[in-house]
Amino acid sequence: MTDTSFRIVILGGGTAGWMSAAALARFAPPGYAVTLIESDAIGTVGVGEATIPPIRLFNNALGIDEAEFLRETSASYKLGIEFDGWLREGHSYMHAFGTVGRQHGLLPFRHYWARGAAMGIARPLGHYSANEIAARTGRMATGVSGPGIPELPWAYHFDASLYAAFLRRHAEGMSVTRHEGRVAQVQRHENGDIAAVETEDGRTFAGDFFIDCSGFRGVLIEEALQTGYDDWRQWLPCDRAVVVPCEAAGPFTPYTRSIARSAGWQWRIPLQHRIGNGLVYCSEYLSDDAAVRTLLSHLEAPTQADPRPLRFVTGRRRKTWNHNVLAVGLSSGFMEPLESTSIHLIQSVITRFLTVLPSAPVGDAVREGFNRRCAEDFEGIRDFLILHYKANAREGEPFWDHCRTMPIPASLEARIAEFREACVIQPGTDELFTEVAWLQVLTGQGVMPERWNPIADALSPEDLGGFLGAVEKACIETVRPMPLHLDFLAGRCARP
Ligand code: FAD
């Protein structure tokens, strides 16, 4: 390829835009020119503070130094998500990252735990997760493992605007060109592909390929190409959020809290300089004023800004890649941040794109395969999120009654049924949420298996009790030497 023979134009400078730009700057070979256009007047959505462990792969791939990242984005560590009140008021469970228990022979731990639970000798599932024990005791360390326990995985909470700014410095330092301006017009080729975008002030940016990171509106993928959107509100009915930061106060938890409220849920995300809070709710069941009151009445410290309202439609763009446009971020769809999956989807789409990086117009086969795999990613996450709502026992609350009785996708129906019937969980190898993630949320939401694999019955009750006890002890011993989250973070953020 000769110099700059393939021009990629990214529209949007939020998390999606700068993650895409940074990844292309790092991995696209010579000959690719990457331009990013963003509008200061429009701004970014600016939320998106909780992540899941694969973000570390992304940062590592870009060559980002963790200490610098932690300092620049005011980040904290995250070991899992606590769900309070999702089954019923007063009940709590955690979806912790990493393993739960330990395989015995060939059989996964869940069969032994299910038998022990039925016999009344097993402790709650979280007692067999080193991540959960560390999270609940406010401890954190990297590189820690114990007997039969692999290294504890972690993710981060960070300030989304600071992360975008951090990646911008990174990308601009590696030859991405940024332009400020509002795109007002789109020029098309005869075959429907986009040829160029024009800003309000008359500048034209021609490209061979466009990455639409323009947020909910989807300026290229929807307004120009009219790709279409599958609306999933029949399964994920929340359609609004109100967000507000407050001063750092209360426990500096190495986990996200998700607290069920009357018509949705509230998050609490501790950062170094503040706590991020938001209420996700369903406008059919809660007015905007009541949502603001609910959020503000549950804060631990004075707010740092006015509450900010946001509206969304849960669902996904019918094609992630249409013509010569790839939708990344909110332009490709939105599922509420219950399991912190949006930034992950940005990462997975851009990583997949790099595996098929075009150097010329791409044929239908590549595009269709790409879109099929993106659809599977979205649908796997969708089903996992719906489970949290569907399997609730908050009887007598209209929103929760609606969720408990709503029809759900057949794929999820089948998953719940096979777990209930025989403790079976079999996610596909490409699925984001592992067997252990499903186990924690299924049982946390009160779905218990009626039977388990009979191989688990081969242990005598004493041996079963001994096995469960040994696993719990190994988790506790693994966590015991770990420092407190605050101290560990301070050490990691220290300048050399
Ligand atoms: P935006 O941030 O909206 O950026 C759009 C960009 O496009 C901006 O730069 C804008 O200026 C530009 N633009 C738009 N139109 C034009 C135009 N015509 N011309 C020029 N520029 C234009 N994700 C997580 O992973 N974890 C979370 O905890 C989490 N919490 C969330 C909570 C809520 C309530 C919401 C709504 C989302 C949350 N997300 C979360 C999702 C996360 O915020 C987004 O995935 C992420 O910020 C990416 O946004 P974006 O870059 O696609 O869009």
Coordinates of C-alpha atoms and ligand atoms in Angstrom, one line a residue:
M1 CA 0.0 0.0 0.0
T2 CA 1.2 3.5 -0.7
D3 CA 1.1 6.3 1.8
T4 CA -2.4 7.0 3.1
S5 CA -4.2 5.0 0.4
F6 CA -7.0 4.0 2.8
R7 CA -8.8 6.7 4.7
I8 CA -10.8 5.9 7.8
V9 CA -13.0 8.7 9.2
I10 CA -14.3 8.4 12.7
L11 CA -17.4 10.5 13.5
G12 CA -17.6 11.2 17.3
G13 CA -15.1 11.7 20.1
G14 CA -16.8 10.0 23.1
T15 CA -15.5 6.8 24.6
A16 CA -16.3 4.9 21.4
G17 CA -14.6 7.3 19.1
W18 CA -11.4 7.6 21.0
M19 CA -11.2 3.8 21.8
S20 CA -11.6 3.2 18.0
A21 CA -9.0 5.9 17.2
A22 CA -6.5 4.6 19.7
A23 CA -6.9 1.0 18.5
L24 CA -6.5 1.9 14.9
A25 CA -3.6 4.1 15.6
R26 CA -1.9 1.3 17.4
F27 CA -2.6 -1.5 15.0
A28 CA -3.4 -0.3 11.5
P29 CA -0.3 -0.7 9.3
P30 CA 1.3 2.2 7.4
G31 CA -0.9 3.4 4.6
Y32 CA -4.0 4.0 6.8
A33 CA -4.9 7.6 7.6
V34 CA -7.2 8.0 10.6
T35 CA -9.2 11.2 11.1
L36 CA -11.7 11.9 13.9
I37 CA -14.3 14.6 13.9
E38 CA -16.2 15.6 17.0
S39 CA -18.4 18.4 17.9
D40 CA -17.7 20.3 21.1
A41 CA -21.1 21.8 21.0
I42 CA -22.8 18.4 21.0
G43 CA -20.5 17.0 23.6
T44 CA -20.5 13.4 24.8
V45 CA -22.8 11.4 26.9
G46 CA -20.1 11.4 29.6
V47 CA -21.3 8.4 31.6
G48 CA -19.9 4.9 31.5
E49 CA -17.9 4.5 34.6
A50 CA -17.9 0.7 35.3
T51 CA -16.1 -1.9 33.3
I52 CA -15.5 -5.6 33.2
P53 CA -12.1 -7.5 33.2
P54 CA -11.5 -7.6 29.4
I55 CA -10.9 -3.9 29.5
R56 CA -7.4 -4.8 30.8
L57 CA -6.7 -6.6 27.5
F58 CA -7.6 -3.5 25.6
N59 CA -5.4 -1.2 27.7
N60 CA -2.6 -3.7 27.6
A61 CA -2.8 -4.1 23.8
L62 CA -2.5 -0.3 23.5
G63 CA 0.6 -0.4 25.7
I64 CA -1.1 1.7 28.4
D65 CA 0.7 1.8 31.8
E66 CA -1.7 0.9 34.5
A67 CA -0.4 3.4 37.1
E68 CA -0.7 6.3 34.6
F69 CA -4.2 5.1 33.6
L70 CA -5.3 4.9 37.2
R71 CA -4.0 8.4 37.9
E72 CA -5.3 10.0 34.7
T73 CA -8.8 8.6 34.9
S74 CA -9.3 8.8 38.7
A75 CA -10.0 5.1 38.6
S76 CA -10.6 2.6 41.3
Y77 CA -10.6 -1.2 41.2
K78 CA -13.6 -3.4 40.6
L79 CA -14.0 -7.0 41.6
G80 CA -17.6 -7.5 40.9
I81 CA -21.2 -6.1 41.2
E82 CA -23.4 -6.3 44.2
F83 CA -27.1 -6.6 43.5
D84 CA -29.2 -5.3 46.5
G85 CA -32.9 -5.9 46.6
W86 CA -33.1 -7.5 43.2
L87 CA -34.7 -10.7 44.4
R88 CA -36.6 -9.0 47.3
E89 CA -36.0 -6.0 49.6
G90 CA -33.2 -6.8 52.1
H91 CA -31.7 -9.5 50.0
S92 CA -28.2 -9.1 48.4
Y93 CA -25.9 -11.1 46.2
M94 CA -22.8 -10.5 44.2
H95 CA -21.8 -11.2 40.6
A96 CA -18.1 -11.4 41.3
F97 CA -15.5 -11.8 38.6
G98 CA -13.5 -15.0 38.5
T99 CA -14.1 -18.5 39.6
V100 CA -16.5 -19.8 42.2
G101 CA -15.5 -22.9 44.1
R102 CA -13.3 -25.6 42.6
Q103 CA -14.0 -28.4 40.3
H104 CA -14.1 -31.8 42.0
G105 CA -13.0 -34.7 39.7
L106 CA -14.7 -33.9 36.4
L107 CA -17.7 -32.2 37.8
P108 CA -18.2 -28.4 38.2
F109 CA -18.5 -27.1 41.7
R110 CA -22.1 -26.0 41.2
H111 CA -23.4 -29.6 41.5
Y112 CA -21.7 -30.1 44.9
W113 CA -22.9 -26.7 46.1
A114 CA -26.5 -27.4 44.9
R115 CA -26.5 -30.7 46.8
G116 CA -25.0 -29.1 49.9
A117 CA -27.5 -26.3 49.7
A118 CA -30.4 -28.8 49.5
M119 CA -28.9 -30.6 52.5
G120 CA -28.5 -27.3 54.4
I121 CA -24.7 -27.7 54.8
A122 CA -23.5 -25.3 52.1
R123 CA -22.9 -21.6 52.8
P124 CA -24.2 -18.9 50.4
L125 CA -22.4 -19.1 47.1
G126 CA -20.3 -16.0 47.7
H127 CA -18.4 -17.8 50.4
Y128 CA -16.7 -19.8 47.7
S129 CA -15.5 -16.9 45.7
A130 CA -12.2 -15.2 46.6
N131 CA -13.2 -12.2 44.6
E132 CA -16.4 -11.8 46.5
I133 CA -14.7 -12.2 49.9
A134 CA -12.1 -9.6 48.9
A135 CA -14.8 -7.2 47.6
R136 CA -16.9 -7.5 50.8
T137 CA -13.9 -7.0 53.1
G138 CA -12.7 -4.1 51.0
R139 CA -9.4 -5.7 50.0
M140 CA -7.6 -5.6 46.7
A141 CA -4.4 -6.8 45.1
T142 CA -3.3 -8.0 41.7
G143 CA -1.4 -11.1 41.0
V144 CA -2.9 -13.0 44.0
S145 CA -3.8 -16.6 43.8
G146 CA -4.3 -19.4 46.3
P147 CA -4.4 -23.2 46.4
G148 CA -6.8 -24.2 43.6
I149 CA -7.7 -20.5 43.0
P150 CA -6.4 -18.8 39.9
E151 CA -5.4 -15.2 40.0
L152 CA -8.2 -12.9 41.0
P153 CA -9.5 -11.0 38.0
W154 CA -10.3 -7.3 38.2
A155 CA -11.7 -4.4 36.2
Y156 CA -12.0 -0.7 36.9
H157 CA -14.3 2.1 37.7
F158 CA -13.2 5.3 35.9
D159 CA -14.3 8.7 34.9
A160 CA -15.5 8.2 31.3
S161 CA -14.7 11.7 30.2
L162 CA -11.1 11.5 31.6
Y163 CA -10.7 8.1 29.9
A164 CA -11.7 9.5 26.5
A165 CA -9.3 12.5 27.0
F166 CA -6.6 10.0 28.0
L167 CA -7.1 8.0 24.9
R168 CA -7.2 11.1 22.8
R169 CA -3.8 12.1 23.9
H170 CA -2.6 8.6 23.2
A171 CA -4.2 8.5 19.7
E172 CA -3.1 12.0 18.7
G173 CA 0.4 11.1 19.8
M174 CA 0.2 8.2 17.3
S175 CA -0.9 10.2 14.3
V176 CA -4.7 10.4 14.5
T177 CA -5.9 13.8 13.2
R178 CA -8.7 15.4 15.1
H179 CA -11.1 18.0 13.7
E180 CA -13.7 19.9 15.7
G181 CA -17.0 20.6 13.9
R182 CA -20.6 19.5 13.5
V183 CA -21.2 17.1 10.6
A184 CA -24.3 18.4 8.8
Q185 CA -24.2 16.7 5.4
V186 CA -23.3 13.3 4.1
Q187 CA -22.3 12.6 0.5
R188 CA -23.0 9.2 -1.0
H189 CA -21.6 7.1 -3.9
E190 CA -23.9 5.6 -6.4
N191 CA -23.8 2.2 -4.7
G192 CA -25.0 3.9 -1.4
D193 CA -21.6 3.9 0.3
I194 CA -20.7 7.0 2.1
A195 CA -18.2 9.1 0.2
A196 CA -17.6 12.1 2.5
V197 CA -19.0 14.0 5.4
E198 CA -19.4 17.8 5.5
T199 CA -19.3 20.0 8.5
E200 CA -21.6 23.0 9.1
D201 CA -18.7 25.4 8.3
G202 CA -18.2 23.8 4.9
R203 CA -15.2 21.5 5.3
T204 CA -15.4 18.1 3.5
F205 CA -13.9 14.9 4.8
A206 CA -13.7 12.2 2.2
G207 CA -13.1 8.6 3.4
D208 CA -13.0 5.0 2.2
F209 CA -14.4 3.8 5.4
F210 CA -16.4 5.5 8.2
I211 CA -16.8 4.6 11.9
D212 CA -19.9 6.0 13.3
C213 CA -19.3 6.8 17.0
S214 CA -21.9 9.6 17.0
G215 CA -23.9 8.3 20.0
F216 CA -27.6 7.5 20.2
R217 CA -28.5 9.4 17.0
G218 CA -26.3 7.3 14.8
V219 CA -25.6 10.1 12.3
L220 CA -24.2 7.8 9.6
I221 CA -25.6 4.3 10.4
E222 CA -29.1 5.5 11.0
E223 CA -29.8 9.1 9.8
A224 CA -27.9 8.5 6.5
L225 CA -28.1 4.8 5.9
Q226 CA -31.4 4.1 7.7
T227 CA -30.2 0.7 9.0
G228 CA -33.1 0.1 11.4
Y229 CA -33.2 -0.7 15.1
D230 CA -34.6 -3.7 17.0
D231 CA -36.4 -2.3 20.0
W232 CA -36.0 -4.5 23.1
R233 CA -38.2 -2.6 25.5
Q234 CA -40.6 -5.5 25.8
W235 CA -37.8 -7.3 27.7
L236 CA -35.7 -4.4 29.0
P237 CA -38.3 -1.8 29.8
C238 CA -36.2 0.9 31.5
D239 CA -35.9 3.9 29.1
R240 CA -34.5 6.7 31.2
A241 CA -31.8 7.6 33.6
V242 CA -30.9 10.5 35.8
V243 CA -27.2 10.8 36.8
V244 CA -25.4 12.9 39.5
P245 CA -22.0 12.7 41.0
C246 CA -21.5 13.3 44.7
E247 CA -18.5 13.9 46.9
A248 CA -16.5 10.9 47.8
A249 CA -18.0 9.5 51.0
G250 CA -18.9 6.2 52.5
P251 CA -17.0 3.0 51.8
F252 CA -14.5 3.0 49.0
T253 CA -15.8 -0.4 47.7
P254 CA -13.8 -2.3 45.1
Y255 CA -17.2 -3.2 43.5
T256 CA -20.1 -1.5 41.9
R257 CA -23.4 -1.5 43.7
S258 CA -26.7 -1.9 41.9
I259 CA -29.7 -1.3 44.2
A260 CA -33.2 -2.1 43.1
R261 CA -35.7 0.7 43.4
S262 CA -39.5 0.8 42.9
A263 CA -39.3 1.2 39.1
G264 CA -35.7 0.5 38.2
W265 CA -32.3 0.5 40.0
Q266 CA -29.6 2.8 41.2
W267 CA -25.9 2.5 40.8
R268 CA -23.1 3.6 43.1
I269 CA -19.6 3.7 41.6
P270 CA -16.7 5.0 43.8
L271 CA -13.9 6.9 42.0
Q272 CA -10.9 8.6 43.6
H273 CA -12.4 12.0 43.4
R274 CA -16.2 11.4 43.6
I275 CA -19.0 8.8 43.7
G276 CA -20.9 8.3 40.5
N277 CA -24.6 7.7 41.0
G278 CA -27.5 7.2 38.7
L279 CA -31.0 5.9 38.6
V280 CA -32.1 3.8 35.6
Y281 CA -35.9 3.7 35.5
C282 CA -39.0 3.0 33.4
S283 CA -41.0 6.1 32.5
E284 CA -44.2 4.1 32.5
Y285 CA -43.9 3.5 36.2
L286 CA -42.0 6.5 37.5
S287 CA -42.2 10.2 36.6
D288 CA -39.0 12.2 36.0
D289 CA -39.5 14.3 39.1
A290 CA -40.0 11.2 41.3
A291 CA -36.8 9.7 39.7
V292 CA -34.8 12.7 40.7
R293 CA -36.2 12.7 44.2
T294 CA -35.5 9.0 44.6
L295 CA -31.9 9.4 43.5
L296 CA -31.2 12.4 45.6
S297 CA -32.8 10.9 48.7
H298 CA -30.4 8.0 48.6
L299 CA -27.0 9.8 48.3
E300 CA -24.4 9.7 51.0
A301 CA -22.9 13.1 50.4
P302 CA -23.5 16.5 48.8
T303 CA -23.9 16.5 45.0
Q304 CA -21.2 18.0 42.7
A305 CA -23.6 18.9 39.9
D306 CA -27.2 19.1 38.9
P307 CA -28.9 15.8 38.2
R308 CA -28.7 15.1 34.4
P309 CA -31.5 13.3 32.6
L310 CA -30.9 10.8 29.8
R311 CA -33.3 9.0 27.5
F312 CA -32.7 5.8 25.6
V313 CA -34.4 2.9 23.8
T314 CA -32.9 -0.5 24.7
G315 CA -32.1 -2.5 21.6
R316 CA -29.6 -2.8 18.8
R317 CA -29.0 -1.5 15.3
R318 CA -30.0 -4.2 12.8
K319 CA -26.6 -4.2 11.2
T320 CA -23.4 -3.1 13.0
W321 CA -21.7 -2.8 9.7
N322 CA -23.7 -1.4 6.8
H323 CA -22.2 -0.4 3.5
N324 CA -18.8 1.2 4.4
V325 CA -20.0 2.3 7.9
L326 CA -19.3 0.5 11.1
A327 CA -21.4 1.5 14.2
V328 CA -19.4 1.5 17.4
G329 CA -20.7 2.5 20.8
L330 CA -24.2 3.9 21.4
S331 CA -24.8 4.3 17.7
S332 CA -24.8 0.4 17.5
G333 CA -27.4 -0.1 20.2
F334 CA -27.9 0.3 24.0
M335 CA -28.5 -2.0 26.9
E336 CA -28.6 -0.5 30.3
P337 CA -25.4 -0.6 32.3
L338 CA -26.5 -3.3 34.7
E339 CA -23.5 -5.5 33.9
S340 CA -21.2 -2.8 32.6
T341 CA -21.3 -4.1 29.1
S342 CA -21.4 -1.0 26.8
I343 CA -17.7 -0.2 26.9
H344 CA -17.0 -3.9 26.5
L345 CA -19.1 -4.0 23.3
I346 CA -17.1 -1.0 22.0
Q347 CA -13.9 -3.0 22.6
S348 CA -15.3 -6.2 21.1
V349 CA -16.6 -4.6 17.9
I350 CA -13.4 -2.7 17.3
T351 CA -11.2 -5.7 18.0
R352 CA -13.3 -7.8 15.6
F353 CA -13.0 -5.1 13.0
L354 CA -9.3 -5.2 13.3
T355 CA -9.4 -8.9 12.5
V356 CA -11.0 -8.2 9.1
L357 CA -9.4 -4.7 8.6
P358 CA -10.4 -3.7 5.1
S359 CA -8.0 -2.2 2.6
A360 CA -10.5 -2.0 -0.2
P361 CA -14.3 -2.3 -0.5
V362 CA -15.5 -5.4 1.4
G363 CA -17.9 -8.0 0.1
D364 CA -21.2 -9.2 1.6
A365 CA -19.8 -12.4 3.1
V366 CA -17.4 -10.6 5.4
R367 CA -19.9 -8.0 6.4
E368 CA -22.7 -10.6 7.1
G369 CA -20.4 -12.9 9.1
F370 CA -19.3 -9.9 11.1
N371 CA -22.9 -8.7 11.7
R372 CA -24.0 -12.2 12.7
R373 CA -21.3 -12.4 15.4
C374 CA -22.1 -9.0 16.7
A375 CA -25.8 -9.9 16.9
E376 CA -24.8 -13.0 19.0
D377 CA -22.8 -10.8 21.4
F378 CA -25.7 -8.4 21.9
E379 CA -28.2 -11.2 22.3
G380 CA -26.1 -13.1 24.8
I381 CA -25.8 -10.0 27.0
R382 CA -29.5 -9.1 26.5
D383 CA -30.6 -12.5 27.9
F384 CA -28.3 -12.2 30.9
L385 CA -29.7 -8.7 31.7
I386 CA -33.3 -9.8 31.3
L387 CA -32.7 -12.6 33.8
H388 CA -32.1 -10.0 36.6
Y389 CA -35.5 -8.5 36.0
K390 CA -37.5 -11.6 35.2
A391 CA -36.5 -13.7 38.2
N392 CA -37.6 -11.3 40.9
A393 CA -39.8 -11.9 43.9
R394 CA -40.7 -8.2 44.6
E395 CA -44.4 -9.0 44.6
G396 CA -46.9 -6.2 44.8
E397 CA -44.7 -3.6 43.1
P398 CA -46.2 -2.8 39.6
F399 CA -42.9 -2.5 37.7
W400 CA -41.5 -5.6 39.2
D401 CA -44.7 -7.5 38.8
H402 CA -44.6 -6.6 35.1
C403 CA -41.0 -7.8 34.8
R404 CA -41.8 -11.1 36.6
T405 CA -44.7 -11.9 34.3
M406 CA -43.4 -10.6 31.0
P407 CA -42.7 -13.1 28.2
I408 CA -38.9 -13.5 27.7
P409 CA -36.8 -14.7 24.7
A410 CA -37.0 -18.5 24.1
S411 CA -33.2 -18.7 24.4
L412 CA -33.4 -17.4 28.0
E413 CA -36.5 -19.5 28.8
A414 CA -34.5 -22.6 27.8
R415 CA -31.5 -21.6 29.9
I416 CA -33.5 -21.1 33.1
A417 CA -35.4 -24.3 32.5
E418 CA -32.3 -26.5 32.1
F419 CA -30.6 -25.0 35.2
R420 CA -33.8 -25.5 37.2
E421 CA -34.2 -29.0 36.0
A422 CA -30.7 -30.4 36.4
C423 CA -28.2 -27.7 37.3
V424 CA -27.1 -27.4 33.6
I425 CA -25.4 -24.2 32.4
Q426 CA -23.8 -24.3 29.0
P427 CA -22.8 -21.0 27.5
G428 CA -21.3 -21.0 24.1
T429 CA -17.5 -20.7 23.9
D430 CA -17.7 -17.2 22.5
E431 CA -20.2 -15.9 25.1
L432 CA -19.1 -13.1 27.3
F433 CA -20.8 -14.3 30.4
T434 CA -19.3 -17.6 31.7
E435 CA -21.0 -20.5 33.4
V436 CA -20.0 -19.0 36.8
A437 CA -21.5 -15.6 36.0
W438 CA -24.8 -17.3 35.1
L439 CA -24.6 -19.4 38.2
Q440 CA -24.3 -16.4 40.5
V441 CA -27.1 -14.4 38.9
L442 CA -29.5 -17.4 38.5
T443 CA -29.1 -18.5 42.2
G444 CA -28.9 -14.8 43.4
Q445 CA -32.2 -14.3 41.7
G446 CA -33.6 -17.3 43.5
V447 CA -33.5 -19.9 40.7
M448 CA -32.4 -23.1 42.3
P449 CA -31.9 -26.5 40.6
E450 CA -34.3 -29.3 41.5
R451 CA -31.6 -31.9 41.0
W452 CA -27.9 -32.0 40.2
N453 CA -25.5 -34.5 38.5
P454 CA -25.7 -37.7 40.5
I455 CA -21.9 -38.0 40.5
A456 CA -22.1 -35.4 43.2
D457 CA -24.0 -37.9 45.4
A458 CA -21.0 -40.2 45.4
L459 CA -19.4 -38.1 48.2
S460 CA -20.6 -39.0 51.7
P461 CA -22.2 -36.1 53.6
E462 CA -19.1 -35.7 55.7
D463 CA -16.8 -35.6 52.7
L464 CA -19.1 -33.1 50.9
G465 CA -19.0 -30.9 54.0
G466 CA -15.2 -31.3 54.1
F467 CA -14.9 -30.4 50.5
L468 CA -17.1 -27.3 50.8
G469 CA -15.3 -26.2 53.9
A470 CA -11.8 -26.6 52.4
V471 CA -12.8 -24.5 49.4
E472 CA -14.2 -21.7 51.6
K473 CA -11.0 -21.8 53.7
A474 CA -8.8 -21.6 50.6
C475 CA -10.7 -18.5 49.5
I476 CA -10.4 -16.8 52.9
E477 CA -6.7 -17.6 53.1
T478 CA -6.1 -16.2 49.6
V479 CA -7.7 -12.9 50.6
R480 CA -6.3 -12.6 54.1
P481 CA -2.9 -11.1 53.2
M482 CA -4.4 -8.6 50.7
P483 CA -4.2 -4.9 51.6
L484 CA -7.2 -2.6 51.8
H485 CA -8.4 -1.3 48.4
L486 CA -7.5 2.4 49.3
D487 CA -4.0 1.5 50.3
F488 CA -3.4 -0.7 47.3
L489 CA -4.6 1.9 44.9
A490 CA -2.6 4.6 46.5
G491 CA 0.5 2.5 46.1
R492 CA -0.3 1.7 42.4
C493 CA -1.0 5.4 41.6
A494 CA 2.3 6.6 43.2
R495 CA 4.7 8.1 40.7
P496 CA 8.0 6.2 40.3
Ligands
FAD1 P1 -21.2 9.7 23.0 O1 -20.4 9.8 24.3 O2 -22.6 10.3 23.0 O3 -20.3 10.5 22.0 C1 -20.8 10.9 20.7 C2 -19.8 11.8 20.0 O4 -20.2 12.0 18.7 C3 -19.5 13.1 20.7 O5 -18.1 13.4 20.6 C4 -20.3 14.1 19.8 O6 -19.8 15.3 19.9 C5 -20.2 13.4 18.5 N1 -21.2 13.8 17.5 C6 -22.5 13.5 17.5 N2 -23.1 14.0 16.4 C7 -22.2 14.7 15.7 C8 -22.2 15.4 14.6 N3 -23.3 15.6 13.9 N4 -21.0 16.0 14.2 C9 -19.9 15.9 14.9 N5 -19.8 15.1 16.0 C10 -20.9 14.6 16.4 N6 -21.1 1.8 29.8 C11 -20.3 1.0 30.5 O7 -19.5 0.2 30.0 N7 -20.3 1.1 31.9 C12 -21.2 1.8 32.5 O8 -21.2 1.9 33.7 C13 -22.1 2.6 31.7 N8 -23.1 3.4 32.3 C14 -23.9 4.1 31.5 C15 -25.0 4.8 32.1 C16 -26.0 5.4 31.3 C17 -27.1 6.1 32.0 C18 -25.8 5.5 29.9 C19 -26.8 6.2 29.1 C20 -24.7 4.8 29.4 C21 -23.8 4.1 30.1 N9 -22.8 3.4 29.6 C22 -22.0 2.6 30.3 C23 -22.6 3.5 28.1 C24 -21.4 4.4 27.8 O9 -21.7 5.7 28.3 C25 -21.2 4.5 26.3 O10 -21.1 3.2 25.8 C26 -19.9 5.2 26.0 O11 -19.9 6.4 26.7 C27 -19.8 5.4 24.5 O12 -20.6 6.5 24.1 P2 -20.3 7.0 22.6 O13 -18.9 7.3 22.4 O14 -20.9 5.9 21.7 O15 -21.3 8.2 22.5

